[in-house]
Short mmCIF file of C-alpha atoms and ligand atoms in Angstrom, two decimals:
data_model
loop_
_atom_site.label_atom_id
_atom_site.label_comp_id
_atom_site.label_asym_id
_atom_site.label_seq_id
_atom_site.Cartn_x
_atom_site.Cartn_y
_atom_site.Cartn_z
CA MET A 1 -25.89 -11.56 4.98
CA SER A 2 -22.35 -12.67 5.59
CA LYS A 3 -19.94 -12.03 2.73
CA PHE A 4 -17.07 -13.80 4.41
CA HIS A 5 -18.87 -17.12 4.14
CA SER A 6 -21.55 -16.52 1.54
CA SER A 7 -22.62 -19.50 -0.49
CA VAL A 8 -24.81 -18.96 -3.51
CA SER A 9 -26.06 -21.77 -5.69
CA ARG A 10 -25.80 -21.42 -9.41
CA ARG A 11 -29.60 -21.45 -9.69
CA ASP A 12 -29.98 -18.69 -7.09
CA PHE A 13 -27.17 -16.78 -8.69
CA MET A 14 -28.90 -16.77 -12.07
CA LYS A 15 -32.24 -16.00 -10.46
CA GLY A 16 -30.74 -13.12 -8.57
CA LEU A 17 -29.46 -11.67 -11.78
CA GLY A 18 -32.86 -11.92 -13.41
CA LEU A 19 -31.27 -13.63 -16.41
CA ALA A 20 -32.57 -16.48 -18.49
CA GLY A 21 -32.01 -18.40 -21.72
CA ALA A 22 -29.06 -17.23 -23.77
CA SER A 23 -27.73 -15.09 -20.95
CA ILE A 24 -27.53 -18.12 -18.70
CA GLY A 25 -25.83 -20.04 -21.45
CA ALA A 26 -23.23 -17.33 -21.83
CA LEU A 27 -22.64 -17.27 -18.13
CA SER A 28 -22.58 -20.97 -17.45
CA ALA A 29 -18.83 -21.07 -17.95
CA VAL A 30 -18.16 -18.80 -15.03
CA ALA A 31 -21.14 -19.39 -12.75
CA PRO A 32 -19.87 -22.55 -10.98
CA MET A 33 -16.95 -20.59 -9.62
CA PHE A 34 -19.29 -18.61 -7.43
CA SER A 35 -20.24 -21.68 -5.44
CA ASP A 36 -17.00 -21.91 -3.52
CA MET A 37 -16.55 -18.36 -2.30
CA ASP A 38 -16.06 -19.71 1.20
CA GLU A 39 -12.77 -21.28 0.22
CA VAL A 40 -11.25 -18.05 -0.96
CA MET A 41 -12.36 -15.78 1.83
CA GLY A 42 -9.81 -16.72 4.43
CA ALA A 43 -10.02 -18.95 7.46
CA PRO A 44 -13.56 -19.86 8.48
CA ALA A 45 -13.18 -18.69 12.06
CA GLY A 46 -10.87 -16.77 14.31
CA ASP A 47 -8.68 -19.79 14.99
CA LEU A 48 -5.17 -20.56 13.91
CA LYS A 49 -5.42 -23.30 11.29
CA ARG A 50 -2.50 -25.69 11.34
CA PRO A 51 -1.60 -28.56 8.97
CA TRP A 52 -3.18 -31.93 9.83
CA TYR A 53 0.09 -33.37 11.18
CA VAL A 54 0.31 -30.75 13.95
CA LYS A 55 -1.17 -32.26 17.09
CA GLU A 56 -1.97 -30.56 20.36
CA LYS A 57 -0.48 -32.05 23.56
CA ASP A 58 -0.66 -31.19 27.25
CA THR A 59 3.08 -30.51 27.46
CA PRO A 60 5.60 -29.10 24.93
CA ALA A 61 7.78 -31.46 22.91
CA VAL A 62 10.84 -30.24 24.86
CA GLU A 63 11.41 -31.65 28.37
CA ILE A 64 10.93 -29.18 31.23
CA ASP A 65 11.86 -29.61 34.91
CA TRP A 66 10.11 -26.80 36.75
CA SER A 67 12.03 -27.66 39.95
CA LEU A 68 15.28 -26.60 38.23
CA MET A 69 13.90 -23.43 36.69
CA LYS A 70 14.24 -19.98 38.25
CA ARG A 71 13.27 -16.54 37.00
CA TYR A 72 15.84 -15.00 34.71
CA ASP A 73 17.60 -11.70 35.50
CA LYS A 74 18.03 -9.85 32.20
CA ARG A 75 20.97 -7.85 33.66
CA ILE A 76 23.07 -10.93 33.01
CA PHE A 77 22.61 -10.13 29.34
CA SER A 78 24.44 -6.82 29.47
CA THR A 79 27.15 -7.44 32.03
CA GLY A 80 29.96 -9.80 32.90
CA ASP A 81 30.81 -12.82 30.81
CA PHE A 82 28.03 -12.31 28.28
CA GLN A 83 29.51 -9.01 27.09
CA LYS A 84 33.08 -10.35 27.13
CA ILE A 85 32.13 -13.28 24.94
CA ASN A 86 29.96 -11.08 22.76
CA ASP A 87 32.74 -8.51 22.23
CA ALA A 88 35.26 -11.24 21.54
CA SER A 89 33.08 -12.75 18.88
CA LYS A 90 32.56 -9.35 17.25
CA ASP A 91 36.31 -8.80 17.35
CA LEU A 92 36.74 -12.18 15.71
CA VAL A 93 34.60 -11.11 12.75
CA LEU A 94 36.49 -7.85 12.45
CA LYS A 95 39.82 -9.66 12.83
CA LEU A 96 38.90 -11.93 9.96
CA GLU A 97 38.32 -8.77 7.94
CA GLY A 98 41.70 -7.36 9.05
CA THR A 99 40.19 -4.32 10.81
CA THR A 100 39.01 -3.16 14.21
CA ASP A 101 36.34 -0.81 12.91
CA ILE A 102 32.90 -1.97 11.86
CA ASN A 103 32.55 1.02 9.50
CA GLU A 104 35.77 -0.03 7.79
CA ALA A 105 34.34 -3.53 7.46
CA HIS A 106 31.20 -2.13 5.84
CA SER A 107 33.33 -0.18 3.43
CA LYS A 108 35.49 -3.19 2.66
CA TRP A 109 32.47 -5.40 1.97
CA ALA A 110 30.95 -2.74 -0.29
CA LYS A 111 34.20 -2.38 -2.22
CA ALA A 112 34.57 -6.14 -2.62
CA ASN A 113 30.93 -6.59 -3.65
CA THR A 114 30.60 -9.20 -0.91
CA PRO A 115 27.30 -11.00 -1.51
CA GLY A 116 24.79 -9.84 1.10
CA MET A 117 26.85 -6.76 1.92
CA THR A 118 27.18 -5.06 -1.47
CA LEU A 119 26.40 -1.36 -1.72
CA ARG A 120 22.86 -2.24 -2.80
CA ASP A 121 22.38 -4.71 0.07
CA GLN A 122 23.64 -2.20 2.63
CA ALA A 123 21.44 0.51 1.08
CA LEU A 124 18.39 -1.67 1.66
CA TRP A 125 19.41 -2.31 5.25
CA ASN A 126 20.02 1.40 5.86
CA GLY A 127 16.56 2.08 4.48
CA THR A 128 15.03 -0.07 7.17
CA GLN A 129 17.02 1.35 10.09
CA ILE A 130 14.60 4.24 10.38
CA SER A 131 12.10 1.85 11.95
CA ARG A 132 14.33 1.69 15.01
CA SER A 133 14.67 5.42 15.56
CA PHE A 134 12.42 8.22 16.64
CA GLU A 135 13.33 10.46 13.72
CA PRO A 136 10.37 12.14 12.05
CA PRO A 137 9.60 9.67 9.27
CA TYR A 138 8.08 12.09 6.81
CA THR A 139 10.27 14.99 5.67
CA PHE A 140 11.31 16.51 2.36
CA LEU A 141 15.03 15.74 2.68
CA GLY A 142 14.74 12.61 4.81
CA PRO A 143 16.77 11.57 7.87
CA GLN A 144 20.13 11.69 6.00
CA LYS A 145 21.67 9.31 8.51
CA SER A 146 22.67 6.42 6.29
CA LYS A 147 26.15 5.97 4.89
CA THR A 148 26.79 7.41 1.45
CA PRO A 149 29.04 5.85 -1.20
CA GLU A 150 31.64 8.52 -0.28
CA ILE A 151 31.67 7.37 3.34
CA LEU A 152 31.97 3.76 2.22
CA GLY A 153 34.69 4.68 -0.26
CA VAL A 154 32.94 3.23 -3.29
CA PRO A 155 31.46 4.71 -6.48
CA LYS A 156 27.76 5.46 -6.43
CA TRP A 157 25.41 2.73 -7.61
CA SER A 158 25.25 2.59 -11.38
CA ALA A 159 22.83 0.50 -13.41
CA THR A 160 20.45 0.80 -16.33
CA PRO A 161 17.24 2.79 -15.78
CA GLU A 162 15.31 -0.47 -16.15
CA GLU A 163 17.32 -2.17 -13.43
CA ASN A 164 16.97 0.87 -11.18
CA THR A 165 13.20 0.81 -11.56
CA ARG A 166 13.21 -2.88 -10.78
CA ILE A 167 15.23 -2.56 -7.57
CA LEU A 168 12.92 0.23 -6.41
CA ARG A 169 10.02 -2.18 -6.87
CA VAL A 170 11.78 -5.01 -5.06
CA ALA A 171 12.92 -2.79 -2.18
CA GLY A 172 9.48 -1.16 -2.16
CA ARG A 173 7.82 -4.49 -1.47
CA LEU A 174 9.98 -4.90 1.63
CA PHE A 175 9.20 -1.32 2.68
CA GLY A 176 5.46 -2.00 2.38
CA ALA A 177 4.62 -0.82 -1.14
CA PHE A 178 2.48 -2.98 -3.40
CA THR A 179 4.19 -1.56 -6.45
CA VAL A 180 6.20 1.37 -7.77
CA GLY A 181 5.41 3.47 -10.84
CA VAL A 182 7.81 5.89 -12.54
CA ALA A 183 7.50 9.09 -14.60
CA GLU A 184 9.98 11.57 -16.01
CA LEU A 185 9.09 15.19 -15.30
CA ASN A 186 8.41 17.34 -18.35
CA GLU A 187 6.94 20.79 -18.89
CA GLN A 188 3.42 19.34 -18.89
CA ASN A 189 3.30 16.85 -16.06
CA ILE A 190 5.31 19.14 -13.77
CA LYS A 191 1.99 21.00 -13.36
CA ILE A 192 0.86 18.06 -11.21
CA ILE A 193 3.26 19.22 -8.48
CA TRP A 194 1.63 21.59 -6.02
CA SER A 195 2.92 25.17 -6.07
CA ASN A 196 2.59 25.24 -2.28
CA ASN A 197 2.10 22.40 0.20
CA GLY A 198 0.17 24.51 2.69
CA LYS A 199 3.32 25.96 4.25
CA GLN A 200 6.18 25.97 1.75
CA ASP A 201 6.43 26.71 -1.98
CA ILE A 202 7.66 23.76 -4.05
CA VAL A 203 10.22 25.20 -6.47
CA PHE A 204 12.64 23.77 -9.03
CA GLU A 205 16.11 25.31 -9.21
CA ASP A 206 19.36 24.70 -11.09
CA VAL A 207 21.22 23.60 -7.98
CA ASP A 208 23.22 20.48 -7.19
CA GLU A 209 21.67 19.69 -3.85
CA PRO A 210 18.10 19.92 -2.58
CA TYR A 211 17.45 22.22 0.36
CA THR A 212 14.64 23.67 2.41
CA THR A 213 13.92 27.05 3.98
CA ALA A 214 11.02 28.20 6.10
CA THR A 215 9.20 29.20 2.94
CA LYS A 216 10.28 26.75 0.24
CA TYR A 217 11.27 23.21 -0.66
CA VAL A 218 13.82 23.23 -3.46
CA VAL A 219 13.97 20.39 -5.98
CA PRO A 220 17.15 20.38 -8.11
CA ARG A 221 16.20 20.20 -11.79
CA LYS A 222 18.41 17.13 -12.13
CA CYS A 223 15.88 15.28 -9.93
CA LYS A 224 13.71 14.84 -12.97
CA TYR A 225 12.32 11.40 -12.12
CA VAL A 226 9.26 10.80 -10.00
CA PHE A 227 8.46 7.42 -8.53
CA VAL A 228 5.30 6.59 -6.63
CA ALA A 229 4.88 3.83 -4.04
CA ASP A 230 1.45 2.42 -3.27
CA THR A 231 0.37 1.59 0.30
CA ARG A 232 -2.87 -0.32 0.52
CA HIS A 233 -5.56 -1.06 3.08
CA GLY A 234 -6.02 -4.48 4.63
CA GLU A 235 -8.93 -5.94 2.69
CA HIS A 236 -11.09 -7.59 5.33
CA ALA A 237 -10.93 -4.59 7.64
CA THR A 238 -11.64 -2.18 4.79
CA LYS A 239 -14.75 -4.14 3.92
CA THR A 240 -16.24 -3.37 7.33
CA ALA A 241 -16.67 0.32 6.46
CA PRO A 242 -17.92 2.55 7.91
CA GLY A 243 -16.61 2.55 11.45
CA ALA A 244 -13.63 2.06 13.68
CA ILE A 245 -12.39 -1.18 12.09
CA ILE A 246 -11.67 0.34 8.67
CA ASN A 247 -10.22 3.33 10.49
CA SER A 248 -7.84 0.97 12.27
CA ALA A 249 -6.74 -0.49 8.93
CA GLN A 250 -6.28 3.04 7.71
CA GLN A 251 -3.99 3.91 10.60
CA ILE A 252 -1.88 0.79 10.01
CA ALA A 253 -1.53 1.80 6.36
CA TYR A 254 -0.64 5.39 7.28
CA PHE A 255 2.06 4.14 9.61
CA THR A 256 3.57 2.10 6.79
CA ALA A 257 3.25 5.02 4.39
CA ALA A 258 4.81 7.47 6.82
CA HIS A 259 7.91 5.31 7.09
CA MET A 260 7.97 4.73 3.34
CA ASP A 261 9.47 8.17 2.79
CA SER A 262 12.42 7.64 5.14
CA ARG A 263 13.03 4.11 3.93
CA PHE A 264 13.34 5.08 0.29
CA GLN A 265 15.30 8.21 1.19
CA GLU A 266 17.91 6.33 3.19
CA PHE A 267 18.04 3.52 0.63
CA LEU A 268 18.76 5.93 -2.22
CA ARG A 269 21.18 7.96 -0.13
CA THR A 270 23.40 4.91 0.34
CA LEU A 271 23.18 4.25 -3.40
CA GLY A 272 24.37 7.83 -4.01
CA TYR A 273 21.18 9.61 -5.09
CA SER A 274 18.76 12.26 -3.84
CA CYS A 275 15.27 11.23 -2.84
CA LEU A 276 12.83 13.96 -1.89
CA GLY A 277 9.63 13.17 -0.05
CA THR A 278 6.37 14.52 1.42
CA SER A 279 4.44 13.87 -1.82
CA PRO A 280 3.32 17.41 -2.75
CA ALA A 281 0.62 16.51 -5.31
CA GLY A 282 -2.90 15.16 -5.45
CA SER A 283 -2.92 11.57 -4.28
CA ALA A 284 -4.35 10.07 -7.49
CA SER A 285 -2.20 12.02 -9.95
CA TRP A 286 1.09 10.13 -10.16
CA PRO A 287 -0.42 6.65 -9.72
CA VAL A 288 -2.59 7.36 -12.76
CA MET A 289 0.27 8.89 -14.77
CA THR A 290 2.58 5.98 -14.00
CA GLY A 291 0.09 3.18 -14.53
CA VAL A 292 -0.23 2.02 -10.95
CA GLY A 293 -3.97 2.33 -11.47
CA GLU A 294 -6.77 4.24 -13.17
CA LEU A 295 -8.76 7.23 -11.97
CA GLY A 296 -12.09 6.18 -10.48
CA ARG A 297 -15.37 7.99 -10.00
CA GLY A 298 -14.52 8.72 -6.39
CA ALA A 299 -11.43 10.73 -7.45
CA ASN A 300 -9.58 7.70 -6.16
CA VAL A 301 -7.15 5.30 -7.75
CA ILE A 302 -8.48 1.90 -8.74
CA THR A 303 -5.89 -0.76 -9.40
CA PRO A 304 -6.49 -4.05 -11.20
CA GLU A 305 -5.06 -5.90 -8.21
CA HIS A 306 -6.71 -4.19 -5.23
CA GLY A 307 -9.49 -2.03 -6.56
CA ALA A 308 -9.96 1.11 -4.49
CA MET A 309 -8.46 -0.34 -1.30
CA HIS A 310 -5.47 1.97 -1.15
CA ARG A 311 -4.51 4.39 1.54
CA LYS A 312 -1.61 6.46 0.29
CA PHE A 313 0.54 6.95 -2.73
CA ASN A 314 3.85 8.42 -1.60
CA PHE A 315 5.86 9.88 -4.42
CA PHE A 316 9.46 11.01 -4.60
CA PHE A 317 11.74 13.14 -6.78
CA THR A 318 15.09 11.54 -7.56
CA ASP A 319 18.12 12.00 -9.78
CA MET A 320 18.56 8.22 -10.07
CA PRO A 321 17.95 7.41 -13.77
CA LEU A 322 14.71 5.43 -13.97
CA ALA A 323 12.72 3.76 -16.73
CA PRO A 324 9.26 5.37 -16.82
CA THR A 325 6.21 3.13 -16.61
CA LYS A 326 3.18 3.83 -18.79
CA PRO A 327 -0.41 4.62 -17.83
CA ILE A 328 -2.79 1.68 -18.04
CA ASP A 329 -6.27 0.97 -19.37
CA ALA A 330 -7.98 -2.02 -17.77
CA GLY A 331 -11.46 -0.68 -18.50
CA MET A 332 -11.92 0.50 -14.92
CA ASN A 333 -12.40 4.21 -15.61
CA ARG A 334 -14.79 3.22 -18.41
CA PHE A 335 -16.64 0.99 -15.94
CA CYS A 336 -17.30 4.00 -13.70
CA TYR A 337 -19.51 5.63 -16.36
CA THR A 338 -22.25 3.05 -15.80
CA CYS A 339 -21.39 1.81 -12.32
CA LYS A 340 -21.94 4.79 -9.99
CA LYS A 341 -22.07 2.47 -6.96
CA CYS A 342 -19.72 4.57 -4.84
CA GLY A 343 -21.65 7.71 -5.72
CA ILE A 344 -25.00 6.15 -4.93
CA GLN A 345 -23.80 4.79 -1.60
CA CYS A 346 -21.84 7.87 -0.55
CA PRO A 347 -23.83 9.06 2.47
CA THR A 348 -22.93 12.71 1.94
CA SER A 349 -23.34 12.86 -1.86
CA THR A 350 -19.72 13.90 -2.10
CA ILE A 351 -19.23 11.67 -5.14
CA PRO A 352 -21.27 12.71 -8.19
CA ILE A 353 -23.60 10.25 -9.89
CA GLU A 354 -23.82 11.91 -13.28
CA THR A 355 -22.83 9.51 -16.03
CA GLU A 356 -20.44 11.87 -17.78
CA PRO A 357 -17.36 13.32 -16.08
CA THR A 358 -16.81 17.07 -16.41
CA TRP A 359 -13.98 19.56 -16.76
CA GLU A 360 -15.38 21.78 -13.98
CA GLY A 361 -14.91 21.12 -10.30
CA HIS A 362 -17.01 22.22 -7.33
CA GLY A 363 -14.63 24.84 -6.00
CA ALA A 364 -11.04 25.97 -5.70
CA TRP A 365 -10.15 22.73 -3.92
CA ASN A 366 -10.62 20.84 -7.21
CA ASN A 367 -7.73 21.34 -9.63
CA SER A 368 -8.61 21.84 -13.27
CA GLY A 369 -7.31 20.12 -16.38
CA VAL A 370 -8.71 16.62 -15.90
CA LYS A 371 -12.09 15.41 -17.11
CA ALA A 372 -13.28 13.66 -14.01
CA TRP A 373 -16.08 13.11 -11.54
CA PHE A 374 -15.06 15.80 -9.09
CA LEU A 375 -15.54 15.22 -5.39
CA ASN A 376 -17.24 17.90 -3.39
CA TYR A 377 -14.48 17.21 -0.92
CA PRO A 378 -15.53 19.50 1.98
CA THR A 379 -18.57 17.30 2.56
CA CYS A 380 -16.61 14.02 2.57
CA GLY A 381 -17.09 11.90 5.67
CA GLY A 382 -13.72 10.29 5.17
CA LYS A 383 -12.11 12.93 7.29
CA PHE A 384 -11.15 11.76 10.73
CA ASP A 385 -13.45 14.08 12.64
CA TYR A 386 -16.57 13.19 10.72
CA LYS A 387 -19.61 12.33 12.79
CA SER A 388 -23.16 11.91 11.65
CA THR A 389 -26.36 10.16 12.52
CA TRP A 390 -26.26 7.66 9.68
CA GLY A 391 -23.29 5.66 10.84
CA PRO A 392 -20.41 5.62 13.27
CA GLY A 393 -16.98 7.13 12.88
CA TYR A 394 -14.82 6.97 9.81
CA CYS A 395 -16.50 6.43 6.45
CA GLY A 396 -14.36 4.97 3.61
CA MET A 397 -17.33 3.27 2.01
CA CYS A 398 -16.28 4.39 -1.47
CA MET A 399 -13.11 2.31 -1.04
CA ALA A 400 -14.86 -0.65 0.49
CA ASN A 401 -17.79 -0.76 -1.89
CA CYS A 402 -16.02 -0.25 -5.19
CA VAL A 403 -16.87 -3.06 -7.58
CA PHE A 404 -13.13 -3.61 -8.08
CA SER A 405 -12.39 -3.87 -4.36
CA LYS A 406 -12.39 -7.61 -3.99
CA PHE A 407 -10.33 -10.23 -2.22
CA ASP A 408 -7.44 -10.90 -4.51
CA ASP A 409 -7.65 -14.68 -4.36
CA ALA A 410 -11.13 -14.98 -5.87
CA ASN A 411 -10.59 -16.18 -9.43
CA VAL A 412 -14.00 -15.12 -10.61
CA HIS A 413 -13.12 -11.51 -9.94
CA GLU A 414 -10.12 -11.89 -12.20
CA ILE A 415 -12.46 -13.06 -14.95
CA VAL A 416 -14.79 -10.11 -14.39
CA LYS A 417 -11.88 -7.70 -14.52
CA ALA A 418 -10.48 -9.29 -17.67
CA VAL A 419 -13.84 -9.02 -19.44
CA ALA A 420 -14.34 -5.41 -18.30
CA SER A 421 -10.91 -4.53 -19.66
CA THR A 422 -11.85 -5.61 -23.19
CA THR A 423 -15.52 -4.63 -23.50
CA SER A 424 -17.96 -2.42 -21.65
CA VAL A 425 -20.95 -4.48 -22.86
CA PHE A 426 -21.17 -6.46 -19.61
CA ASN A 427 -20.43 -3.55 -17.27
CA ALA A 428 -24.05 -3.02 -16.19
CA PHE A 429 -24.39 -6.78 -15.69
CA PHE A 430 -21.28 -6.96 -13.53
CA ASN A 431 -22.59 -4.09 -11.47
CA ASN A 432 -25.89 -5.94 -11.05
CA MET A 433 -23.97 -9.08 -10.10
CA ASP A 434 -22.11 -7.15 -7.40
CA ASP A 435 -25.44 -6.07 -5.93
CA THR A 436 -26.77 -9.63 -6.10
CA PHE A 437 -23.93 -10.79 -3.91
CA GLN A 438 -24.58 -7.81 -1.67
CA TYR A 439 -20.94 -6.90 -1.78
CA GLY A 440 -20.17 -3.69 -0.03
CA GLN A 441 -23.60 -2.99 1.35
CA ASN A 442 -22.78 -3.23 5.00
CA TRP A 443 -23.45 0.40 5.71
CA ARG A 444 -26.09 0.75 8.34
CA ALA A 445 -25.19 -2.88 9.00
CA HIS A 446 -27.18 -2.92 12.20
CA GLN A 447 -30.28 -1.94 10.27
CA MET A 448 -29.78 -4.35 7.41
CA GLY A 449 -29.06 -7.47 9.42
CA ASP A 450 -25.63 -7.64 7.80
CA THR A 451 -23.09 -9.68 9.74
CA TYR A 452 -19.97 -8.51 7.94
CA ILE A 453 -18.57 -6.49 10.80
CA GLU A 454 -19.21 -9.26 13.34
CA ASP A 455 -17.62 -11.72 10.89
CA TRP A 456 -14.43 -9.69 10.89
CA TRP A 457 -13.92 -10.51 14.55
CA ASN A 458 -14.36 -14.20 13.76
CA THR A 459 -11.95 -14.33 10.87
CA MET A 460 -8.22 -14.80 11.28
CA GLY A 461 -6.78 -12.47 8.65
CA PRO A 462 -3.16 -12.16 7.53
CA GLU A 463 -0.60 -10.01 9.36
CA PHE A 464 -1.44 -6.31 9.13
CA GLY A 465 -4.59 -7.36 7.31
CA TYR A 466 -2.94 -7.48 3.91
CA LEU A 467 -3.91 -10.40 1.75
CA THR A 468 -0.86 -11.09 -0.35
CA ARG A 469 0.42 -12.85 -3.38
CA THR A 470 3.80 -12.43 -4.94
CA GLY A 471 2.73 -11.33 -8.44
S1 SF4 B 1 -15.35 8.54 2.39
FE1 SF4 B 1 -17.61 8.32 2.56
S2 SF4 B 1 -18.37 10.43 2.50
FE2 SF4 B 1 -16.29 10.49 1.68
S3 SF4 B 1 -16.51 10.26 -0.54
FE3 SF4 B 1 -16.18 8.19 0.30
S4 SF4 B 1 -18.24 7.37 0.63
FE4 SF4 B 1 -18.46 9.60 0.41
S1 SF4 B 2 -17.74 1.80 -7.28
FE1 SF4 B 2 -18.08 1.78 -9.48
S2 SF4 B 2 -18.18 3.94 -10.06
FE2 SF4 B 2 -17.23 3.86 -8.06
S3 SF4 B 2 -15.01 3.83 -8.45
FE3 SF4 B 2 -15.69 1.68 -8.25
S4 SF4 B 2 -16.13 1.02 -10.34
FE4 SF4 B 2 -16.04 3.27 -10.36
#
């Protein structure tokens, strides 16, 4: 069954649920919304859909005389008149600023708070410059190439903690983060930070500047704020799990996440603050503590907006004063008690299916202190080198099949999530409903006659596969 273009009548929907009488009455308010799933699942085919007024013609709107055209020699671009004119125009800009040095101009603009070139604007720009270099994008201290307030001759950025948190969120969106959550380190939550990242100890010292040695990463105690940035998976591709298509979406997300560290590090450096990367903690920990999402049965993070379709949660230590964000309760962790879908569908039984979470893990790889459904992680097929006879390549079905992993434009899913956040009475019903629509059951697709994976190749998704809205 195709879930990209599924169409279920209200009658079939009710029948599929096995509901009658009062139950149907209670559901009649939401049921009609299920009839137009097609409209919310993206373009109907792999074609570029244009507005009605765009017409195709045999020739472009601009006039072309092929007899006059010759092949262009790009060397013209970097020699002769082009460069002279180019240099002169650059000089003109600098002359207007009363300088001959572009660095001096940057400094002058920062000092004058010139709109578009304020310290904050330049910090953002510096954060993105890493994309054009071959610097390792994922280090504890960061590239440290961007200009600092000292170099620009201006005071460091100063704003309220609330405003600082907000600009991290705004900049984070440009850097590829869905959202940013914030916590202040204290003697309890500091236990979330790994003691060792596999090579170096992570230690906190009363020093002014962070530093690294062969054996340790040193976090100054003044870097008492942690912020976490969420990189997600492209939805349509994720839904094809298991196989190479979801793995491709994963790699795109990892690329974004890998650059996230450098972008935030260079951004905060220009604002005058430390920003320490490499995220030495369990992936779900800080997103849960900062309210980016809730802990799910699959030891994953489920967010109200994108369910379990997340790839990486980079987090950072900083001395920039930030306003902490609180943990959330949208009923999603509660939903997992009765749902169990990811556990049931996990091909390696890595995710437990017991109703109650426990305090005990499976082995030393599970950290203690959280009542959770612990993954037996060594058996997980999510690892890159996993191969088995049940399905091809990368797994990721727990992300794809989570009841909360839905396309973000489908209003009915918003209603389901809102109800689940206030009462658990309908949780079993919602789970049943998910099965009725055969969401997330494309594993062994070739055996089940499922067309989801084939549909992916016929659907024109958004850039990088991320469905977006501005909220
Ligand atoms: S990635 Fe696959 S094998 Fe690993 S926990 Fe998720 S469903 Fe199970
Ligand atoms: S599939 Fe169900 S049990 Fe698993 S994380 Fe999602 S809501 Fe929880």
